[in-house]
Coordinates of C-alpha atoms and ligand atoms in Angstrom, one line a residue:
M256 CA 0.0 0.0 0.0
G257 CA 1.5 3.3 -1.0
K258 CA 1.7 6.3 1.3
V259 CA -1.2 8.1 -0.3
A260 CA -3.5 5.1 -0.1
A261 CA -2.5 4.6 3.6
G262 CA -3.2 8.3 4.3
V263 CA -6.7 8.0 2.6
A264 CA -7.5 4.9 4.7
V265 CA -6.5 6.7 7.9
G266 CA -8.5 9.8 6.9
V267 CA -11.7 7.7 6.2
A268 CA -11.3 5.9 9.5
V269 CA -10.9 9.2 11.4
A270 CA -14.0 10.6 9.6
A271 CA -16.0 7.5 10.3
C272 CA -15.0 7.7 14.0
A273 CA -16.0 11.3 14.1
V274 CA -19.4 10.6 12.5
A275 CA -19.9 7.7 14.9
G276 CA -18.8 10.0 17.8
V277 CA -21.4 12.7 16.8
V278 CA -24.2 10.1 16.5
V279 CA -23.3 8.5 19.8
G280 CA -22.9 11.9 21.4
R281 CA -26.3 13.0 20.1
R282 CA -27.8 9.8 21.4
V283 CA -26.2 10.3 24.8
G284 CA -27.3 13.9 24.7
S285 CA -30.8 13.1 23.8
R286 CA -31.0 10.3 26.3
R287 CA -29.7 12.7 29.0
K288 CA -32.4 15.3 28.0
W289 CA -35.1 12.6 28.0
K290 CA -33.9 11.6 31.5
R291 CA -34.4 15.2 32.5
V292 CA -37.9 15.2 31.1
V293 CA -38.7 12.0 32.9
R294 CA -37.4 13.5 36.1
V295 CA -39.8 16.5 35.7
L296 CA -42.7 14.1 35.1
E297 CA -41.7 11.9 38.1
E298 CA -41.5 15.0 40.4
L299 CA -45.0 16.0 39.2
E300 CA -46.4 12.6 39.8
E301 CA -44.9 12.4 43.2
A302 CA -46.0 15.9 44.2
C303 CA -49.6 15.2 43.0
E304 CA -50.0 11.8 44.7
T305 CA -53.3 11.3 46.5
P306 CA -53.2 7.9 48.1
V307 CA -56.3 7.1 50.1
G308 CA -54.5 7.8 53.4
R309 CA -53.9 11.4 52.3
L310 CA -57.4 11.8 51.0
R311 CA -58.7 10.7 54.4
Q312 CA -56.6 13.5 56.0
V313 CA -58.2 15.9 53.6
V314 CA -61.6 14.6 54.6
D315 CA -60.9 15.1 58.2
A316 CA -59.4 18.6 57.6
M317 CA -62.5 19.6 55.7
A318 CA -64.8 18.5 58.5
V319 CA -62.7 20.2 61.1
E320 CA -62.6 23.5 59.1
M321 CA -66.4 23.3 58.6
H322 CA -66.8 23.2 62.4
A323 CA -64.4 26.1 62.8
G324 CA -66.1 28.2 60.1
L325 CA -69.4 27.6 61.8
A326 CA -68.1 28.4 65.2
S327 CA -66.9 31.9 64.6
E328 CA -66.7 34.6 61.9
G329 CA -63.2 34.3 60.4
G330 CA -62.6 31.0 62.3
S331 CA -61.5 29.2 59.2
K332 CA -60.6 29.8 55.5
L333 CA -64.0 28.1 54.9
K334 CA -66.4 31.0 55.2
M335 CA -69.5 28.8 55.8
L336 CA -71.8 31.6 54.7
L337 CA -75.4 31.8 55.8
T338 CA -77.9 31.8 53.0
F339 CA -81.2 32.3 54.9
V340 CA -82.7 29.5 52.8
D341 CA -84.4 27.5 55.5
H342 CA -86.8 25.5 53.3
L343 CA -86.3 24.0 49.9
P344 CA -88.8 23.5 47.1
T345 CA -91.3 20.7 47.8
G346 CA -92.8 20.3 44.4
S347 CA -96.0 22.2 45.2
E348 CA -94.8 25.4 43.7
I349 CA -97.0 27.0 41.0
G350 CA -96.7 29.9 38.6
T351 CA -94.2 31.6 36.3
Y352 CA -90.9 32.7 37.6
Y353 CA -87.7 34.1 36.2
A354 CA -84.1 33.5 37.1
L355 CA -80.8 35.2 36.2
D356 CA -77.7 33.1 36.6
L357 CA -74.4 35.0 36.7
G358 CA -71.3 33.3 37.7
G359 CA -69.1 31.8 35.0
T360 CA -68.1 32.5 31.5
N361 CA -71.7 32.7 30.4
F362 CA -74.8 34.2 32.0
R363 CA -78.3 32.8 31.6
V364 CA -81.7 34.2 31.8
L365 CA -84.6 31.8 32.2
R366 CA -88.3 31.5 32.7
I367 CA -90.1 28.5 34.1
Q368 CA -93.7 27.6 34.6
L369 CA -94.4 25.3 37.5
G370 CA -97.3 23.0 37.7
G371 CA -97.6 22.3 41.4
R372 CA -96.5 18.7 41.4
R373 CA -92.9 17.4 42.0
S374 CA -91.1 17.2 38.7
S375 CA -93.7 19.2 36.9
I376 CA -91.7 22.0 35.4
L377 CA -94.2 22.7 32.6
S378 CA -92.0 24.8 30.5
Q379 CA -88.6 26.2 30.6
D380 CA -87.0 28.8 28.3
V381 CA -83.4 29.6 28.6
E382 CA -81.1 32.1 26.9
R383 CA -77.3 31.9 27.4
Q384 CA -75.0 34.7 26.6
P385 CA -71.2 34.9 27.0
I386 CA -70.2 37.7 29.3
P387 CA -68.1 40.1 27.1
Q388 CA -64.6 39.9 28.5
H389 CA -64.3 43.7 29.0
L390 CA -67.4 43.7 31.3
M391 CA -65.7 41.2 33.7
T392 CA -63.2 44.0 34.7
S393 CA -65.3 47.1 34.0
T394 CA -67.8 48.8 36.4
S395 CA -70.8 47.4 38.2
E396 CA -73.0 49.8 36.3
D397 CA -71.8 48.6 32.9
L398 CA -72.2 44.9 33.9
F399 CA -75.7 45.3 35.4
D400 CA -77.0 47.5 32.6
F401 CA -75.9 44.8 30.1
I402 CA -77.6 42.1 32.2
A403 CA -80.8 44.1 32.7
S404 CA -81.1 44.9 29.0
T405 CA -80.6 41.3 28.0
L406 CA -83.2 40.3 30.6
K407 CA -85.6 42.9 29.3
Q408 CA -85.3 41.7 25.7
F409 CA -85.8 38.1 26.9
V410 CA -89.0 39.0 28.9
E411 CA -90.4 40.9 26.0
K412 CA -89.8 38.0 23.7
E413 CA -91.2 35.4 26.1
E414 CA -94.3 37.5 26.9
S415 CA -95.1 38.8 23.4
G416 CA -98.7 38.1 22.7
S417 CA -99.7 37.4 26.3
E418 CA -101.5 39.8 28.6
P419 CA -99.3 41.1 31.5
S420 CA -100.8 40.1 34.9
P421 CA -102.6 43.2 36.3
V422 CA -102.0 42.0 39.9
R423 CA -98.6 40.7 40.2
T424 CA -95.0 41.9 39.5
R425 CA -92.7 39.4 37.9
E426 CA -90.4 37.6 40.4
L427 CA -86.8 36.7 39.8
G428 CA -84.3 34.4 41.6
F429 CA -80.9 35.9 41.2
T430 CA -78.1 33.3 41.2
F431 CA -74.9 35.1 41.7
S432 CA -72.0 32.6 42.0
F433 CA -69.4 34.5 44.1
P434 CA -68.8 34.8 47.8
V435 CA -71.5 37.0 49.3
K436 CA -72.1 37.7 52.9
Q437 CA -75.9 37.7 53.1
S438 CA -77.9 39.5 55.8
S439 CA -81.2 38.2 54.5
L440 CA -82.6 36.2 51.6
R441 CA -82.6 39.3 49.4
S442 CA -79.5 41.2 50.6
G443 CA -75.8 40.6 50.8
I444 CA -72.5 42.2 50.0
L445 CA -69.9 40.8 47.6
I446 CA -66.9 39.7 49.7
K447 CA -64.5 39.3 46.8
W448 CA -64.4 38.2 43.2
T449 CA -63.2 34.8 41.9
K450 CA -62.9 33.2 38.5
G451 CA -61.2 36.1 36.8
F452 CA -63.9 38.7 37.5
A453 CA -62.4 41.9 38.9
I454 CA -64.9 44.8 39.1
E455 CA -63.3 46.8 41.9
D456 CA -66.2 49.1 42.7
M457 CA -68.5 46.2 43.4
V458 CA -66.6 44.6 46.3
G459 CA -68.4 45.4 49.6
K460 CA -71.6 46.5 47.7
E461 CA -75.2 45.2 48.1
V462 CA -75.5 43.0 45.0
V463 CA -79.4 43.1 44.8
E464 CA -79.5 46.9 45.0
L465 CA -77.1 47.1 42.0
L466 CA -79.3 44.8 40.0
E467 CA -82.5 46.5 41.0
A468 CA -81.2 49.9 40.1
A469 CA -80.2 48.6 36.7
L470 CA -83.7 47.0 36.3
V471 CA -85.3 50.4 37.1
R472 CA -83.0 52.1 34.6
S473 CA -84.1 49.6 31.9
G474 CA -87.7 50.1 32.7
L475 CA -88.4 46.4 33.5
D476 CA -91.0 45.7 36.2
M477 CA -89.4 42.8 38.1
R478 CA -88.8 42.1 41.8
V479 CA -85.7 40.2 43.0
A480 CA -87.3 37.6 45.2
L481 CA -84.0 36.3 46.5
L482 CA -80.2 36.1 46.0
V483 CA -78.6 32.7 45.9
N484 CA -75.3 31.1 45.2
D485 CA -75.2 28.6 42.3
T486 CA -74.7 25.7 44.7
V487 CA -77.8 26.7 46.5
G488 CA -79.8 26.7 43.3
T489 CA -78.4 23.3 42.5
L490 CA -79.4 22.0 45.9
A491 CA -83.0 23.4 45.4
L492 CA -83.4 21.6 42.0
G493 CA -81.9 18.4 43.4
R494 CA -84.3 18.5 46.3
Y495 CA -87.2 19.3 44.0
H496 CA -86.6 16.0 42.2
D497 CA -85.4 14.0 45.2
A498 CA -86.2 14.6 48.8
D499 CA -83.0 12.8 50.0
T500 CA -80.8 15.5 48.5
V501 CA -78.7 17.1 51.3
A502 CA -75.8 18.8 49.6
A503 CA -74.8 20.3 46.3
V504 CA -71.4 20.6 44.6
I505 CA -70.4 22.6 41.6
I506 CA -67.2 21.6 39.7
G507 CA -67.1 23.9 36.7
T508 CA -65.1 27.1 36.0
G509 CA -65.0 27.4 39.8
T510 CA -65.8 25.0 42.5
N511 CA -68.0 25.1 45.7
A512 CA -70.4 23.2 47.8
C513 CA -73.4 23.9 50.1
Y514 CA -75.4 21.7 52.4
L515 CA -78.2 21.6 54.8
E516 CA -77.0 22.3 58.3
R517 CA -78.8 22.3 61.7
A518 CA -79.5 25.9 62.7
D519 CA -78.2 25.1 66.2
A520 CA -74.9 24.0 64.8
I521 CA -74.3 27.4 63.3
I522 CA -72.7 28.6 66.5
K523 CA -71.4 31.9 65.1
C524 CA -75.1 33.0 64.7
Q525 CA -76.8 32.2 68.0
G526 CA -80.5 32.2 68.1
L527 CA -80.9 32.0 64.4
L528 CA -84.6 31.8 63.6
T529 CA -85.6 29.3 60.9
T530 CA -88.9 27.7 60.0
S531 CA -87.4 24.3 59.7
G532 CA -84.6 24.2 62.2
Y533 CA -82.2 23.9 59.2
M534 CA -80.4 26.4 57.0
V535 CA -78.5 25.9 53.8
V536 CA -74.8 26.9 54.3
N537 CA -72.7 28.0 51.4
M538 CA -69.3 26.7 52.3
E539 CA -67.2 28.5 49.7
W540 CA -65.0 25.5 49.7
G541 CA -62.9 26.9 46.9
N542 CA -61.0 28.7 49.6
F543 CA -60.4 25.6 51.7
W544 CA -56.8 25.0 52.7
S545 CA -54.9 22.3 54.5
S546 CA -51.3 21.3 54.8
H547 CA -52.4 17.8 53.6
L548 CA -53.2 19.1 50.1
P549 CA -50.6 17.9 47.6
R550 CA -49.1 21.2 46.3
T551 CA -46.6 21.5 43.5
S552 CA -44.3 24.3 42.5
Y553 CA -46.7 24.9 39.5
D554 CA -49.6 25.6 42.0
I555 CA -47.4 28.0 43.9
D556 CA -46.5 29.9 40.8
L557 CA -50.1 29.9 39.4
D558 CA -51.3 31.3 42.8
S559 CA -48.7 34.0 43.1
E560 CA -49.3 35.2 39.6
S561 CA -53.1 35.2 39.9
P562 CA -55.2 38.3 40.7
N563 CA -56.1 36.7 44.1
P564 CA -53.0 35.2 45.6
N565 CA -53.4 33.1 48.8
D566 CA -57.1 32.8 48.0
Q567 CA -59.2 29.9 46.5
G568 CA -56.3 27.4 47.0
F569 CA -58.6 24.3 46.7
E570 CA -60.4 25.8 43.7
K571 CA -57.0 26.4 42.0
M572 CA -56.2 22.7 42.2
I573 CA -59.6 21.5 41.1
S574 CA -61.6 23.7 38.9
G575 CA -61.9 24.2 35.2
M576 CA -60.5 27.7 35.3
Y577 CA -57.1 26.4 36.4
L578 CA -56.4 22.8 35.3
G579 CA -55.4 23.7 31.8
D580 CA -53.1 26.4 33.1
I581 CA -51.3 23.9 35.4
V582 CA -50.7 21.6 32.4
R583 CA -49.4 24.6 30.4
R584 CA -46.9 25.4 33.2
V585 CA -45.6 21.8 33.2
I586 CA -45.2 21.8 29.4
L587 CA -43.4 25.1 29.6
R588 CA -40.9 23.8 32.2
I589 CA -40.2 20.7 30.1
S590 CA -39.8 22.9 27.0
L591 CA -37.3 25.1 28.8
E592 CA -35.3 22.2 30.1
S593 CA -35.2 20.1 26.9
D594 CA -35.8 20.4 23.2
I595 CA -38.4 17.7 23.0
F596 CA -41.1 20.3 22.0
G597 CA -38.7 22.0 19.6
P598 CA -37.8 25.7 20.1
V599 CA -39.7 27.1 23.1
S600 CA -43.0 28.4 21.8
S601 CA -43.9 31.9 23.0
R602 CA -47.5 30.7 23.3
L603 CA -46.4 28.6 26.3
S604 CA -45.9 31.8 28.3
I605 CA -49.4 33.1 27.8
P606 CA -51.5 32.4 30.9
F607 CA -54.7 30.5 30.4
I608 CA -54.1 29.9 26.7
L609 CA -54.6 26.1 27.3
Q610 CA -58.1 25.9 28.5
T611 CA -59.5 22.9 30.4
P612 CA -61.8 21.7 27.6
L613 CA -58.6 21.3 25.5
L614 CA -56.8 19.5 28.3
A615 CA -59.8 17.1 28.4
A616 CA -59.8 16.6 24.7
M617 CA -56.0 15.7 24.8
H618 CA -56.5 13.4 27.8
E619 CA -59.4 11.6 26.2
D620 CA -57.8 11.3 22.7
D621 CA -58.1 7.6 21.9
S622 CA -56.7 7.7 18.4
P623 CA -53.6 5.5 18.0
E624 CA -51.5 8.4 16.8
L625 CA -52.9 10.8 19.3
K626 CA -54.0 13.1 16.5
E627 CA -56.1 15.4 18.8
V628 CA -53.0 16.0 21.0
A629 CA -50.9 16.9 17.9
K630 CA -53.7 19.2 16.7
I631 CA -54.1 21.1 20.0
L632 CA -50.3 21.3 20.5
K633 CA -50.0 22.8 17.0
E634 CA -53.1 25.1 16.9
T635 CA -53.1 26.4 20.4
L636 CA -49.5 26.2 21.6
E637 CA -47.8 26.4 18.1
I638 CA -45.8 23.3 18.9
S639 CA -45.6 21.1 15.8
E640 CA -44.1 17.8 14.7
V641 CA -43.7 16.2 18.1
S642 CA -43.1 12.4 18.2
L643 CA -45.7 10.0 19.5
K644 CA -43.6 9.5 22.6
V645 CA -43.8 13.2 23.4
R646 CA -47.6 13.3 22.7
K647 CA -48.0 10.4 25.2
L648 CA -46.0 12.4 27.7
V649 CA -48.5 15.3 27.3
V650 CA -51.4 12.9 27.9
R651 CA -49.7 11.6 31.0
I652 CA -49.4 15.2 32.4
C653 CA -53.1 15.8 31.7
D654 CA -53.9 12.6 33.5
V655 CA -51.8 13.4 36.6
V656 CA -53.3 16.9 37.0
T657 CA -56.9 15.7 36.4
C658 CA -56.6 12.7 38.7
R659 CA -55.4 14.8 41.6
A660 CA -58.2 17.4 41.0
A661 CA -61.0 14.7 40.9
R662 CA -59.7 12.8 43.9
L663 CA -59.5 16.0 46.0
A664 CA -63.0 16.9 45.0
A665 CA -64.1 13.5 46.2
A666 CA -62.4 14.0 49.5
G667 CA -64.2 17.3 49.8
I668 CA -67.6 15.6 49.3
V669 CA -66.8 13.0 51.9
G670 CA -65.7 15.8 54.3
I671 CA -69.3 17.2 54.1
L672 CA -70.8 13.7 54.6
K673 CA -68.6 13.3 57.6
K674 CA -69.7 16.6 59.1
I675 CA -73.4 15.7 58.7
G676 CA -72.9 12.1 59.9
R677 CA -73.5 10.4 56.5
D678 CA -70.0 8.9 55.9
G679 CA -70.7 5.9 58.0
S680 CA -68.3 6.8 60.8
G681 CA -70.9 7.9 63.3
A682 CA -73.1 11.0 63.7
G683 CA -71.6 14.4 63.2
G684 CA -68.2 13.0 62.5
T685 CA -67.6 12.5 66.2
G686 CA -66.5 8.9 65.7
G687 CA -67.2 6.2 68.2
R688 CA -69.3 3.7 66.5
N689 CA -67.9 1.6 63.8
R690 CA -69.2 1.6 60.2
S691 CA -71.2 -1.6 60.4
D692 CA -73.2 -0.4 63.4
V693 CA -74.5 2.6 61.6
K694 CA -77.7 2.4 59.6
M695 CA -76.9 4.3 56.5
K696 CA -79.5 6.6 55.0
R697 CA -79.7 7.1 51.3
T698 CA -77.8 10.3 50.7
V699 CA -78.0 12.3 47.5
V700 CA -75.6 15.0 46.5
A701 CA -76.7 17.2 43.6
I702 CA -73.8 17.9 41.3
E703 CA -73.3 20.3 38.4
G704 CA -70.5 21.9 36.4
G705 CA -68.8 21.0 33.1
L706 CA -65.8 19.3 34.6
Y707 CA -68.0 16.6 36.2
T708 CA -70.7 16.4 33.5
S709 CA -68.6 16.6 30.4
Y710 CA -65.2 15.2 31.3
T711 CA -65.5 11.4 31.6
M712 CA -62.0 10.8 33.0
F713 CA -62.6 13.4 35.7
R714 CA -65.9 11.8 36.7
K715 CA -64.3 8.3 36.7
Y716 CA -61.5 9.4 39.0
L717 CA -63.8 11.1 41.3
H718 CA -66.1 8.1 41.7
E719 CA -63.1 5.8 42.1
A720 CA -61.8 7.9 45.0
L721 CA -65.3 8.1 46.6
N722 CA -65.4 4.3 46.6
E723 CA -61.9 4.0 48.0
I724 CA -62.6 6.4 50.8
L725 CA -66.1 5.3 51.7
G726 CA -65.8 1.6 51.0
D727 CA -69.2 -0.1 51.4
V728 CA -70.8 3.1 52.5
A729 CA -70.4 4.5 48.9
Q730 CA -73.4 2.4 47.8
H731 CA -75.7 4.7 49.9
V732 CA -74.3 7.9 48.3
I733 CA -75.6 9.0 45.0
L734 CA -74.1 11.8 43.0
Q735 CA -77.0 13.2 41.0
V736 CA -76.3 15.4 38.0
T737 CA -78.6 18.3 38.3
E738 CA -78.4 20.0 34.9
D739 CA -78.9 23.8 34.9
G740 CA -79.6 23.5 38.6
S741 CA -78.1 26.9 39.4
G742 CA -80.5 28.7 37.2
I743 CA -83.7 26.6 37.5
G744 CA -83.1 26.2 41.2
G745 CA -82.9 30.0 41.5
A746 CA -86.4 30.2 39.9
L747 CA -87.7 27.4 42.1
L748 CA -86.5 29.2 45.2
A749 CA -88.1 32.4 43.9
A750 CA -91.3 30.4 43.8
S751 CA -90.8 29.0 47.3
Y752 CA -90.2 32.4 48.7
S753 CA -92.6 34.3 46.5
S754 CA -94.3 37.3 48.1
Y755 CA -97.5 35.9 46.6
S756 CA -97.4 32.8 48.7
V757 CA -98.8 32.6 52.2
D758 CA -98.0 29.6 54.3
G759 CA -97.2 27.6 51.2
V760 CA -100.4 28.6 49.4
K761 CA -99.6 30.4 46.2
L762 CA -101.9 33.4 45.5
L763 CA -102.0 33.7 41.7
Ligands
BGC801 C1 -67.3 31.0 43.8 C2 -68.5 30.3 44.4 C3 -69.2 29.5 43.3 C4 -68.2 28.6 42.6 C5 -68.8 27.8 41.5 C6 -66.4 30.0 43.1 O1 -65.4 30.7 42.5 O2 -66.6 31.6 44.9 O3 -69.4 31.2 45.0 O4 -70.2 28.8 43.9 O5 -67.2 29.3 42.1 O6 -69.4 28.6 40.5

């Protein structure tokens, strides 16, 4: 072999080695990056873990906080607000009533005709409208003028052709789904905003007065019969259909629960006069907090960057407003620490860009290639061309975040059952007797909200956790979907508390 030939051979060998080195180097590099990704995922899984033992701690903490919130004003992060609703619809209600349901991304106006027998809602007309984004942060006058004019148009449409009643004013149940400190059925001041609303001038104001002033400005003759939280409306509709309904839970844009409490257990309000000995308590459980809640760095960041830091901690782990944003934060972190999503998309830094319905769609994508995941990554987050392995990772993140939320919501529900002695552990959560000694009553919890009704995996995880925590007792507990309960229930309560009814006899 001549010198030249030998030189060429050596050169080829060196080049081959260099290429092999680059390939191996890349593989090692990409394996190292993938390891980093796996570490982020494992950290998330670990931080979100909700084994049944931890859920039981959350159950106990919920029951303890309920007691504390009932014992004194400010005694707990759970406000346990009085609603002054001391009887619920029985089914005997008759007449035509209106409701206005304001609380999430949409608001609804509705009119129902009641026939006087349980389950005889003769007719029901609903109109939904999205709340224009700018009104959520504008002035109370702008918001209520918009609502009043929509309501007026609705009334005119519904009543066109029919003679107005000469003797009675229209009555309205006003469902307002924010924390309100009520002083009577028809009055209460807004404590604070949640769910992205921020109309500063309204905090501390009488909510019904603002609505009534707008109704007067619009020239609509309508009386606000009562002010209710959406959970209370849901409980009313649940009870209308099933007399065993004792509590209601909303898991939608926000989350909350209410339940029927013995008046004498509401210690912070001694001598409370009720017709039934009971009152519905609006827990505002979105603000529940306990050191047993599995909190991640993503939750901490989400909270501190929110308009209401240190508030609504439970809600921020559970409800539809936030789940998508937790997932976005995890994807952003992975994207910053590796290149598996390609160059870091600026979309990933936009808060709330990944909304929970999209998270649900990715989580429930059952196509073999995870086409929906690819589509949402591309269209919403501008991340394209990711491998199947990476799409699977995204599904796993959605799963972890949703599973934690659903299981915590289940623990919250059992917390209420424990407080009212329906969890099988003995009356009033005081313990003592064992489960088998307790004769369990059929217990119905009315439930509403898109996360529960439209997100199958969420619902599945919630039921699984309920069964794990309650064991055999779970067979006595029924979660009853109560569609549109917040609005219809508001109208039903307007009927129950109508000024045209005397001792339950409706004067038409
Ligand atoms: C509000 C509650 C409401 C819940 C569900 C929360 O953000 O504080 O009043 O019931 O959302 O709509």
